[in-house]
Structures are given as C-alpha cells and as structure tokens.
C-alpha cells in the first residue's frame, strides 16, 4: 500500500508538472536548412559512431550535422559525406587554458593546438578555420571561456549542458525542483522536458560589446554525447557508471540552427559542405528550440537607402531603417527586436511585422519568447544585422616607445651566454652557423618518445642583471617546419623554485621578426606574482614541449638577432 501510494503521488506530480507537448506549426518556405553543431562520437567521449548519429539526425529531421570530437586538431578531418541523407561535416573541440574552442572548416594542424586561448584562436584563424567559443558561461571552471579579447569568430549563446549545470548550481529549492521535474519528465516527454530546463545565456553583455565593433556569429551547440556520467575517473573512461542519456535523437529534436545557404543543397557532399560553411561563417542562421514548437520559419531583414540585408549582414548607416520580421511563431509567443541589449520593440503574435529605427549605427537582433509558461524561454534567437558607421578598424594593440634603448642578447659571433636544457630522454644543442655574410644561432632539438615523462627542450639565454630597463624582447627567427615556441621568463622573488611567465609565438620557414611585450605574458602554473618581477628575471627561455609538439618531434630553429628593447 505504501509503494502504491508513493507511485500514485509521483504520477500525480508528473501529471501536474510535465511540460506540454511541443506545438506543431504551419510551414512556409524560408529557404533554411536545419542542422546541429557540436556533437561527440565514440572517437572521443560520445556513445556512438557517425553512422548511428547520422541515422538519429535523419529521424529528427535534420539535414546536416557537424561532428566535433575532442582533439588537438592534428587529425585530418574526414571529407564531407552524406549518411542516411544527412550531410556530415567534421570539426574538432580543442581544450585551451581558457576554455574550449570549436574549430570548423579547417585542415589538419601541423602541430598540436593547445595552451592559451589566444594562441589557439590565432592558430585556427591562420589555418583558415572558423572558431566558435563553446559553452562560454558554463559553471564548470575548466569549461568556461575567460579571454574575451581574442578575435574568435563565433560563440555558443545556448548550450544544454550549461543550462543543466546552471540549474544544478543555483541556490534554493526552486531550481532543484525544476531540475527534478525535468529528470522525471524525461521518461515521458524527453524533448519537452529538456526544453523546459533551458536557461538564458550568461554572456550576452560580452557578446554585445564585441558585436558593436565586429561581426561575431551566435548559435547553439548541442554538445551531444548520449552519455550521462554518474561518476568521473577511471570508471568513466572504461564506460562504467554511464547512462546513454540524453540520447542523440532527443538532443537533435531539442534544438537546431537553421542555416540559409546561398543556393539549395545539391546532394553533392563537398559542394553542399561549402554552402553550409559559407552560410555559417556569414552568420546567415538562427537558433531554434524545437522542443517548444516546430518546424520554425523565420526571416529578418533591414532596409535603408543602401538596400536590403538579412541576418548576419552589415549595412552602412543612412537615414531611416526598416526592420522586418516574418515568422510562423505561435500566437502567444512574443517577438522582441533588440537594439544591442535594449528592447526596441515587442509584439505578441507578430507574424509579419515592420519596425522603424533611426538608422544610427547599432546592432539589431530578434528574440522570440515562448508563451503560456511561468518562465518564458527564448524559442528563437537570430543573428544580428549590423548597421555600421565610420569607425576605426579593430587591430592589434600598439605598444608605443620613445627614445629606443636596446641590449643585444646574441653578439652575432658566438653562443656566449646561451645554453640548452632538456629532460633526461630528450636532446638539444646550440651552435653558431654561417649565413650569408653573418652568423646565426642554430638550436636543434628532439623530444623523447618515452611514456610517462614530460618531454621538453629549451634554449636558454642568461640575463643576470634582470630586464627591468626594458619592456619587450625582439628576435629574428625561422624554423624548419611550422611550430609554436613558448618564450618564457624565469626568475622570481624569495626562496623556492623560480617562477616562469610566457608568451607563445608562431614560427615557420620564413624569416620573421617576433616581439614579446613583457606586459603581455602570463604565468606558467602557480606563481608568486601575476606579473613578472623584471628585475628578478635571470633567464629567457625558448621552450618546445608537449603543449604544441608531439612526442619524438624534432627540428631546428635559427635566430639571427635577439635583443631586449624599450
């Protein structure tokens, strides 16, 4: 009787708290293609292989998926291919010291991408990829994005994993009950229950500040694994204490991005892959929570005397601006047109709606909020239309200097003051070789391929008097293959091991002048001071290790000039 009473109580609870069925919407042709980005397969920490994932996507009504397994971008991505009628594209999710970064539409990297977020963003851009900040507002520190000064291309303003983590982290019983309702309701209406737990983005202000200066594409990431970890550690790695939840098909029915390609898909995977990626790069897409209502249809345009543009596009400011929205949103949903973070206009049941703005430079975007719920949820979020005026081009910071002062570190004749360091199994050497009419330092290294060791090779130059008179290091360098070198400053205050600060630089076969500004370096691990105590810096290091190199990697690097400057 007690069991029956408990079962009855749970049934009543579920009956009163389970979210309603998603609404079926009338369709009009908006020329969009539904798909999902940020999916993990069994090549990293996902449950299934690409064939099973594509079949699930087909059942959910998707036309394309972008698989983004965890990696360092050195694996050559598979070419675009149709599986079960779904276009499958491959990217990679890269772990950095400042969060995770999705790299799409990029060839294999010649060296592992890792380390500081700014370096990974720079490398992805150099390789021609399109980079998206993943789950930037996650409550989990190692997943949270921390460098908003980098020139990334896009950002996930919606990630279901982040929503559920946010709910779990909120104080009080209200959030916990909402999470419990979602878990119980998943057994009966999985998609609707997940949709009811979606949380608003926590990085809207950061995105809006960037969008005022440059284009930043916004989208959702499914972050689909189909593996719910009940524990972490070795048991998780072995597949134990893992539930196949939420399933791929449920995740694909929960949300999608609707991409507007410049031409209909042809059925040729390579051609269609280019169409999809060009549209994503241009921001010709919007995000929809299909678990609330589907299939979504939406158009957003802006018109002034320069013409008409659509979401993701830029237009020059000129006179009055007409903003037009067309959608099949349910009648009780509210359409909001935003100017930056300010609400410009809002209307309920806006199927075909035009709003006029002054035409001053601004960023306009559309949000459609669900109706009939205690807490409205963003059903649809557009990419913005950027109205631009005359503005300076955003570029790299300029470090001004007056009355230049310099101290050479290489005398152009001998390796005096230079040495090498390496782990017990790796190798390194430094010599002076002739080039043209002068000399250059030649640093040769080979990292070990010994499991369980920290392979490292270092070129060291002494600075016994510190470097307090200067504000940057400048050097002319080339290497025998594309690589990243960590320029580090070693020293510190007080007893104990010396601290280090670093800035990574890219070098390749072309001779380049590189400068490292001292106010641009960051600590290597825990340090006693955030900024390097310049008067206490005793060595400058050029480091190759497993951050941006593989085991057994070998190479040569040549330096023709190295000097401290102010």
XYZ file of C-alpha atoms in Angstrom:
566
model
C 0.000 0.000 0.000
C 2.861 2.353 0.819
C 4.508 1.573 -2.529
C 1.224 2.116 -4.354
C 0.741 5.431 -2.553
C 4.233 6.584 -3.496
C 3.747 5.568 -7.120
C 0.429 7.392 -7.205
C 1.993 10.503 -5.683
C 4.794 10.510 -8.256
C 2.271 10.008 -11.060
C 0.188 12.952 -9.858
C 3.306 15.098 -9.520
C 4.408 14.253 -13.041
C 0.904 14.848 -14.401
C 0.848 18.372 -12.980
C 4.472 19.324 -13.717
C 5.239 17.672 -17.042
C 5.611 20.301 -19.793
C 3.019 20.397 -22.584
C 3.612 18.777 -25.949
C 5.572 20.953 -28.347
C 3.412 22.852 -30.764
C 3.190 21.817 -34.408
C 3.492 24.900 -36.613
C 2.296 25.742 -40.106
C 5.175 25.830 -42.571
C 6.304 28.449 -45.035
C 9.457 28.166 -47.067
C 12.108 30.414 -45.526
C 14.916 28.785 -47.501
C 16.677 27.442 -44.408
C 18.337 24.098 -43.710
C 18.145 22.628 -40.151
C 21.251 21.179 -38.586
C 23.224 20.784 -35.383
C 26.791 21.756 -34.442
C 28.884 20.353 -31.560
C 28.411 16.582 -31.495
C 30.719 13.983 -29.960
C 31.157 10.470 -31.339
C 32.784 7.379 -29.856
C 36.113 8.671 -31.204
C 36.242 10.817 -28.055
C 33.609 10.809 -25.297
C 30.419 10.191 -27.267
C 28.406 6.963 -27.265
C 28.007 6.125 -30.958
C 29.744 6.282 -34.301
C 28.991 8.662 -37.170
C 26.602 6.253 -38.928
C 24.358 5.854 -35.868
C 24.485 9.599 -35.187
C 23.515 10.442 -38.780
C 20.596 7.994 -38.589
C 19.390 9.681 -35.387
C 19.729 13.090 -37.051
C 17.675 11.885 -40.011
C 14.894 10.682 -37.710
C 14.939 14.112 -36.026
C 14.517 15.838 -39.397
C 17.984 17.379 -39.633
C 19.793 17.921 -42.937
C 23.347 18.360 -41.638
C 25.459 17.716 -38.548
C 28.926 18.910 -37.558
C 30.867 16.345 -35.522
C 33.354 17.932 -33.114
C 35.241 15.319 -31.139
C 37.810 16.418 -28.592
C 41.300 16.636 -30.046
C 44.334 18.764 -30.809
C 43.421 19.353 -34.494
C 46.290 17.251 -35.856
C 43.975 14.544 -37.208
C 42.896 15.126 -40.812
C 39.118 15.640 -40.792
C 37.059 13.279 -42.909
C 35.688 14.870 -46.105
C 32.009 15.831 -46.203
C 29.786 12.810 -46.719
C 26.070 12.029 -46.783
C 24.961 9.364 -44.317
C 21.272 8.423 -44.068
C 20.536 11.503 -46.165
C 22.263 13.786 -43.629
C 25.331 15.834 -44.605
C 28.101 15.027 -42.106
C 30.894 17.573 -41.592
C 33.835 17.287 -39.221
C 35.424 19.796 -36.894
C 37.222 19.472 -33.564
C 36.788 20.704 -29.981
C 40.117 21.974 -28.649
C 40.869 22.369 -24.947
C 42.721 25.568 -24.040
C 43.847 27.060 -20.750
C 40.928 29.487 -21.036
C 38.039 27.262 -22.136
C 37.047 25.082 -25.075
C 37.095 26.124 -28.726
C 35.352 24.528 -31.709
C 37.317 24.659 -34.963
C 35.293 24.079 -38.148
C 36.197 24.005 -41.836
C 39.919 23.613 -41.182
C 42.657 21.251 -42.425
C 44.831 19.292 -40.019
C 47.236 21.394 -37.994
C 50.974 20.690 -38.429
C 51.369 20.723 -34.629
C 49.023 20.170 -31.651
C 46.775 23.118 -30.841
C 46.639 23.731 -27.093
C 47.811 26.176 -24.460
C 46.490 29.686 -24.122
C 43.134 30.507 -25.652
C 44.547 33.438 -27.621
C 47.140 31.178 -29.244
C 44.587 28.557 -30.268
C 42.281 31.241 -31.677
C 45.230 32.684 -33.627
C 46.223 29.269 -34.973
C 42.697 28.361 -36.078
C 42.425 31.674 -37.908
C 45.849 31.196 -39.543
C 44.828 27.741 -40.765
C 41.687 29.173 -42.348
C 39.256 27.657 -39.846
C 36.117 29.081 -38.295
C 36.332 29.152 -34.489
C 33.438 29.059 -32.044
C 33.676 29.582 -28.288
C 31.983 26.552 -26.705
C 29.784 26.698 -23.558
C 31.327 30.056 -22.517
C 29.120 30.526 -19.436
C 29.430 27.015 -18.027
C 29.598 26.940 -14.219
C 32.353 24.333 -14.558
C 35.597 26.380 -14.388
C 37.572 24.368 -16.956
C 34.752 24.723 -19.495
C 34.198 28.451 -19.008
C 35.632 30.903 -21.557
C 37.877 33.534 -19.991
C 39.546 35.505 -22.787
C 37.082 37.912 -24.416
C 39.841 39.950 -26.084
C 40.660 37.263 -28.668
C 39.325 37.502 -32.229
C 37.182 34.377 -32.223
C 34.575 34.051 -34.975
C 31.510 32.806 -33.130
C 30.099 31.975 -29.723
C 27.569 29.492 -28.345
C 24.863 31.530 -26.633
C 22.952 28.326 -25.946
C 24.332 25.008 -24.730
C 22.019 22.487 -23.000
C 24.791 21.073 -20.813
C 25.441 24.574 -19.481
C 21.715 25.095 -18.811
C 21.515 21.969 -16.695
C 24.712 22.801 -14.833
C 23.387 26.310 -14.126
C 20.168 24.880 -12.701
C 22.087 22.435 -10.542
C 24.337 25.218 -9.214
C 21.537 27.647 -8.317
C 20.755 28.002 -4.594
C 17.330 27.265 -3.182
C 14.702 24.617 -3.843
C 13.039 26.213 -6.860
C 15.889 25.395 -9.247
C 16.349 21.936 -7.744
C 12.641 21.142 -8.198
C 12.793 22.360 -11.781
C 15.744 20.077 -12.425
C 13.985 17.155 -10.717
C 10.837 17.766 -12.760
C 12.949 17.691 -15.899
C 14.587 14.410 -14.932
C 11.258 12.756 -14.095
C 9.555 14.174 -17.158
C 12.338 12.917 -19.431
C 10.922 9.384 -19.222
C 7.626 10.586 -20.720
C 8.373 13.669 -22.821
C 12.169 13.869 -23.136
C 12.403 16.698 -25.629
C 9.840 18.938 -23.945
C 11.345 18.254 -20.511
C 14.813 19.259 -21.692
C 13.394 22.385 -23.340
C 11.774 23.411 -20.050
C 15.206 23.472 -18.373
C 16.881 25.809 -20.885
C 18.476 28.804 -19.162
C 19.226 32.270 -20.591
C 22.788 32.944 -21.663
C 25.167 34.448 -19.144
C 27.456 36.143 -21.672
C 25.062 38.416 -23.558
C 26.853 41.566 -22.387
C 30.246 40.273 -23.532
C 28.877 39.366 -26.961
C 27.055 42.684 -27.355
C 30.224 44.666 -26.556
C 32.109 42.750 -29.247
C 29.303 42.977 -31.817
C 29.457 46.774 -31.633
C 32.966 46.553 -33.139
C 32.948 43.448 -35.313
C 30.888 40.542 -36.548
C 30.531 37.675 -34.053
C 28.272 34.811 -35.125
C 25.927 33.468 -32.421
C 24.468 29.983 -32.392
C 23.533 26.997 -30.259
C 25.726 23.993 -29.691
C 24.028 20.672 -28.967
C 27.063 19.347 -27.043
C 25.593 15.890 -27.664
C 27.371 12.885 -26.119
C 24.494 10.490 -25.312
C 26.462 9.644 -22.167
C 25.426 10.825 -18.724
C 28.340 10.288 -16.344
C 27.330 9.255 -12.842
C 30.960 9.228 -11.720
C 34.264 10.531 -13.031
C 37.697 8.996 -13.281
C 38.778 5.565 -14.462
C 35.273 4.098 -14.251
C 34.015 6.753 -16.672
C 36.898 6.148 -19.076
C 36.022 2.453 -19.092
C 32.376 3.175 -19.821
C 31.153 2.233 -16.350
C 28.671 4.364 -14.390
C 27.443 5.931 -17.632
C 23.845 6.163 -18.859
C 23.000 6.683 -22.567
C 21.168 9.928 -21.773
C 20.121 12.252 -23.238
C 20.031 10.275 -26.472
C 21.272 11.697 -29.739
C 17.805 11.763 -31.281
C 16.338 13.623 -28.293
C 19.216 16.122 -28.370
C 18.657 16.680 -32.106
C 14.921 17.214 -31.594
C 15.594 19.674 -28.761
C 17.289 22.432 -30.772
C 18.788 23.250 -34.142
C 20.397 26.008 -36.076
C 18.603 26.973 -39.264
C 21.140 27.941 -41.896
C 20.235 29.932 -45.010
C 22.675 28.872 -47.778
C 23.094 30.963 -50.904
C 21.736 28.102 -53.043
C 19.708 24.912 -52.439
C 21.674 21.837 -51.429
C 22.537 19.717 -54.460
C 23.163 16.301 -52.950
C 26.906 16.524 -53.638
C 28.538 16.388 -50.212
C 31.596 18.521 -50.993
C 29.571 21.255 -52.721
C 26.911 21.258 -50.033
C 29.532 21.338 -47.296
C 30.939 24.534 -48.785
C 27.440 26.050 -48.952
C 26.701 25.250 -45.317
C 30.054 26.527 -44.066
C 29.852 29.772 -46.053
C 26.444 30.433 -44.521
C 27.697 29.668 -41.000
C 30.726 31.920 -41.463
C 28.443 34.735 -42.640
C 26.048 34.352 -39.709
C 23.174 33.504 -42.054
C 21.480 31.398 -39.403
C 19.284 31.483 -36.338
C 18.850 29.178 -33.347
C 15.553 27.451 -32.525
C 14.464 25.372 -29.528
C 12.412 22.864 -31.476
C 11.323 21.216 -28.227
C 8.887 24.115 -27.721
C 7.445 24.450 -31.223
C 8.464 23.230 -34.675
C 9.197 23.435 -37.524
C 10.289 27.061 -37.210
C 10.225 29.507 -40.111
C 11.783 32.936 -39.752
C 13.080 35.853 -41.795
C 14.765 39.034 -40.566
C 15.827 41.876 -42.852
C 16.736 45.557 -42.728
C 16.253 48.132 -45.483
C 17.545 51.655 -45.974
C 18.680 53.697 -48.972
C 21.666 51.357 -49.435
C 19.416 48.343 -49.999
C 18.210 45.302 -48.063
C 20.298 42.919 -45.952
C 19.476 39.879 -43.825
C 20.603 38.431 -40.504
C 24.368 38.219 -40.236
C 24.918 41.020 -42.759
C 26.290 44.539 -42.389
C 24.828 47.710 -43.880
C 26.075 51.291 -43.770
C 24.023 53.760 -41.763
C 21.945 56.063 -43.949
C 18.613 57.560 -42.940
C 15.682 55.642 -41.522
C 15.965 51.866 -41.229
C 13.035 49.470 -41.678
C 13.397 46.215 -39.726
C 11.136 43.445 -40.988
C 10.324 40.152 -39.240
C 8.322 37.301 -40.717
C 7.724 34.163 -38.675
C 5.343 31.290 -38.011
C 5.754 31.603 -34.220
C 2.672 30.556 -32.178
C 0.193 33.390 -31.478
C 1.031 33.502 -27.760
C 4.782 33.886 -28.403
C 6.287 37.377 -28.115
C 8.667 38.730 -30.745
C 11.245 41.213 -29.445
C 13.520 43.352 -31.606
C 16.631 44.348 -29.697
C 19.000 47.226 -30.339
C 22.091 45.925 -28.603
C 20.839 44.924 -25.148
C 17.990 47.460 -25.267
C 14.484 46.400 -26.293
C 13.489 48.435 -29.338
C 10.004 46.944 -29.790
C 7.990 43.892 -28.734
C 4.778 42.400 -30.067
C 2.814 39.267 -29.303
C 1.766 37.104 -32.228
C 3.867 39.072 -34.722
C 3.662 37.053 -37.946
C 4.602 39.844 -40.344
C 5.934 42.916 -38.598
C 7.930 46.019 -39.543
C 9.594 48.367 -37.074
C 11.359 51.608 -37.996
C 14.627 52.700 -36.388
C 16.588 55.921 -36.696
C 19.321 54.299 -38.776
C 22.160 55.257 -36.459
C 24.959 52.688 -36.090
C 23.651 49.819 -33.973
C 23.330 46.060 -33.696
C 19.774 44.757 -34.186
C 18.660 41.213 -33.427
C 15.451 39.311 -32.789
C 14.385 37.098 -29.908
C 11.071 35.235 -29.804
C 9.905 34.228 -26.319
C 7.609 31.323 -25.522
C 4.161 31.945 -24.072
C 1.939 30.095 -21.635
C 4.780 29.239 -19.245
C 5.690 30.536 -15.770
C 9.196 31.291 -17.045
C 9.390 32.375 -20.713
C 12.078 30.625 -22.725
C 13.843 32.020 -25.789
C 12.354 29.925 -28.584
C 14.274 31.624 -31.389
C 17.347 33.854 -31.455
C 18.541 35.472 -34.657
C 21.955 36.588 -35.697
C 22.196 40.364 -35.774
C 22.073 42.871 -38.560
C 24.976 45.285 -38.095
C 24.387 48.927 -39.020
C 27.826 50.443 -39.294
C 29.078 53.999 -39.378
C 32.580 55.337 -39.846
C 34.767 53.586 -37.313
C 38.444 52.681 -36.982
C 39.398 49.166 -37.941
C 39.946 46.941 -34.944
C 43.544 45.754 -34.905
C 46.324 44.586 -32.657
C 47.297 46.839 -29.716
C 50.122 49.239 -30.434
C 52.887 49.447 -27.854
C 54.403 52.893 -28.157
C 58.041 53.576 -27.346
C 60.189 56.666 -27.243
C 63.984 57.009 -27.235
C 64.591 53.329 -28.070
C 67.069 51.513 -25.858
C 68.283 48.010 -26.639
C 70.610 45.319 -25.308
C 71.735 42.565 -27.700
C 71.489 39.022 -26.347
C 73.317 37.471 -29.304
C 76.613 39.049 -30.311
C 76.405 37.705 -33.860
C 79.575 35.667 -33.492
C 79.438 33.128 -30.632
C 76.907 31.322 -28.416
C 78.273 33.097 -25.330
C 75.532 33.275 -22.687
C 73.361 30.695 -24.470
C 72.826 27.098 -23.373
C 70.305 24.263 -23.651
C 68.223 22.312 -21.165
C 66.140 19.184 -21.697
C 64.634 16.236 -19.879
C 66.714 13.101 -19.385
C 65.490 11.396 -22.559
C 65.251 14.332 -24.964
C 68.100 16.027 -26.812
C 69.083 19.620 -27.566
C 72.128 21.543 -28.774
C 73.059 25.101 -29.727
C 75.747 26.166 -32.192
C 76.652 29.147 -34.337
C 76.499 28.671 -38.103
C 77.287 30.934 -41.042
C 74.581 32.527 -43.172
C 75.407 34.933 -45.982
C 77.905 37.342 -44.540
C 76.983 36.760 -40.900
C 76.302 34.231 -38.168
C 73.194 32.782 -36.590
C 72.332 30.649 -33.594
C 71.203 27.166 -34.575
C 69.127 25.322 -31.974
C 68.468 21.642 -32.674
C 66.164 19.528 -30.537
C 64.493 16.125 -30.428
C 61.794 15.293 -27.908
C 61.788 11.832 -26.424
C 59.086 9.277 -27.063
C 59.149 7.942 -23.521
C 55.724 7.246 -21.949
C 55.029 8.870 -18.623
C 57.662 11.607 -18.886
C 57.360 15.324 -19.528
C 59.324 15.847 -22.740
C 60.853 19.295 -23.067
C 63.718 21.002 -24.903
C 64.844 24.508 -24.005
C 67.162 27.152 -25.430
C 68.310 29.448 -22.617
C 69.940 32.869 -22.569
C 71.103 34.390 -19.286
C 70.015 37.838 -18.080
C 71.895 38.024 -14.750
C 71.113 41.721 -14.175
C 67.404 41.364 -14.792
C 65.424 43.047 -17.556
C 63.832 45.961 -15.678
C 65.170 48.580 -18.138
C 63.178 47.084 -20.995
C 59.587 46.319 -21.966
C 59.923 43.756 -24.757
C 62.049 41.079 -26.365
C 62.563 41.244 -30.128
C 64.167 38.481 -32.192
C 64.510 37.415 -35.813
C 63.765 33.731 -36.253
C 62.938 30.901 -38.648
C 62.445 27.147 -38.269
C 62.499 24.077 -40.470
C 58.733 23.473 -40.047
C 55.683 25.352 -38.730
C 55.674 25.267 -34.940
C 54.909 27.151 -31.754
C 57.648 28.171 -29.355
C 56.931 29.284 -25.812
C 59.063 32.313 -24.922
C 59.407 32.220 -21.145
C 60.901 34.457 -18.481
C 62.344 32.674 -15.450
C 63.055 34.191 -12.060
C 61.100 35.294 -9.042
C 61.154 36.739 -5.581
C 62.051 34.808 -2.457
C 63.230 31.253 -1.812
C 61.972 28.163 -3.540
C 61.696 27.181 -7.201
C 61.894 30.007 -9.691
C 58.644 31.129 -11.330
C 58.014 31.436 -15.053
C 55.878 33.617 -17.312
C 55.343 33.005 -21.009
C 54.029 34.129 -24.372
C 53.788 31.657 -27.236
C 54.827 32.662 -30.768
C 54.368 31.033 -34.160
C 57.389 30.455 -36.401
C 57.882 28.718 -39.739
C 60.366 28.520 -42.627
C 60.140 32.224 -43.453
C 62.407 34.611 -41.560
C 60.245 36.709 -39.244
C 60.711 39.390 -36.619
C 58.863 38.480 -33.426
C 58.340 40.685 -30.385
C 57.128 39.660 -26.948
C 55.931 42.518 -24.763
C 56.541 41.973 -21.076
C 53.062 43.221 -20.136
C 51.584 40.550 -22.415
C 52.981 37.448 -20.698
C 51.030 35.154 -18.370
C 52.108 32.872 -15.523
C 53.153 29.293 -16.236
C 51.306 27.455 -13.476
C 51.163 28.960 -9.964
C 53.475 31.930 -9.448
C 54.072 34.240 -6.527
C 53.265 37.296 -8.639
C 50.891 37.681 -11.573
C 53.294 39.919 -13.483
C 56.980 39.003 -13.777
C 59.308 40.939 -11.422
C 61.535 42.177 -14.237
C 64.484 42.999 -12.010
C 64.498 39.364 -10.824
C 64.338 37.656 -14.260
C 67.558 35.657 -14.641
C 66.865 33.695 -17.836
C 64.878 33.927 -21.048
C 63.809 30.538 -22.387
C 62.680 29.293 -25.779
C 60.698 26.160 -24.968
C 59.349 23.284 -27.048
C 57.268 20.771 -25.108
C 54.198 18.598 -25.474
C 51.840 21.590 -25.339
C 52.364 22.273 -29.053
C 54.559 19.368 -30.132
C 54.175 15.619 -30.402
C 56.353 13.011 -28.742
C 59.534 12.373 -30.765
C 59.126 15.708 -32.561
C 62.455 17.060 -33.831
C 63.529 20.238 -35.556
C 65.867 23.172 -35.987
C 65.356 26.826 -35.152
C 67.659 29.666 -36.194
C 67.973 33.071 -34.520
C 69.906 35.817 -36.297
C 69.109 38.633 -33.881
C 67.818 38.771 -30.302
C 67.698 41.876 -28.148
C 65.900 43.475 -25.238
C 64.232 46.748 -26.186
C 62.438 49.699 -24.697
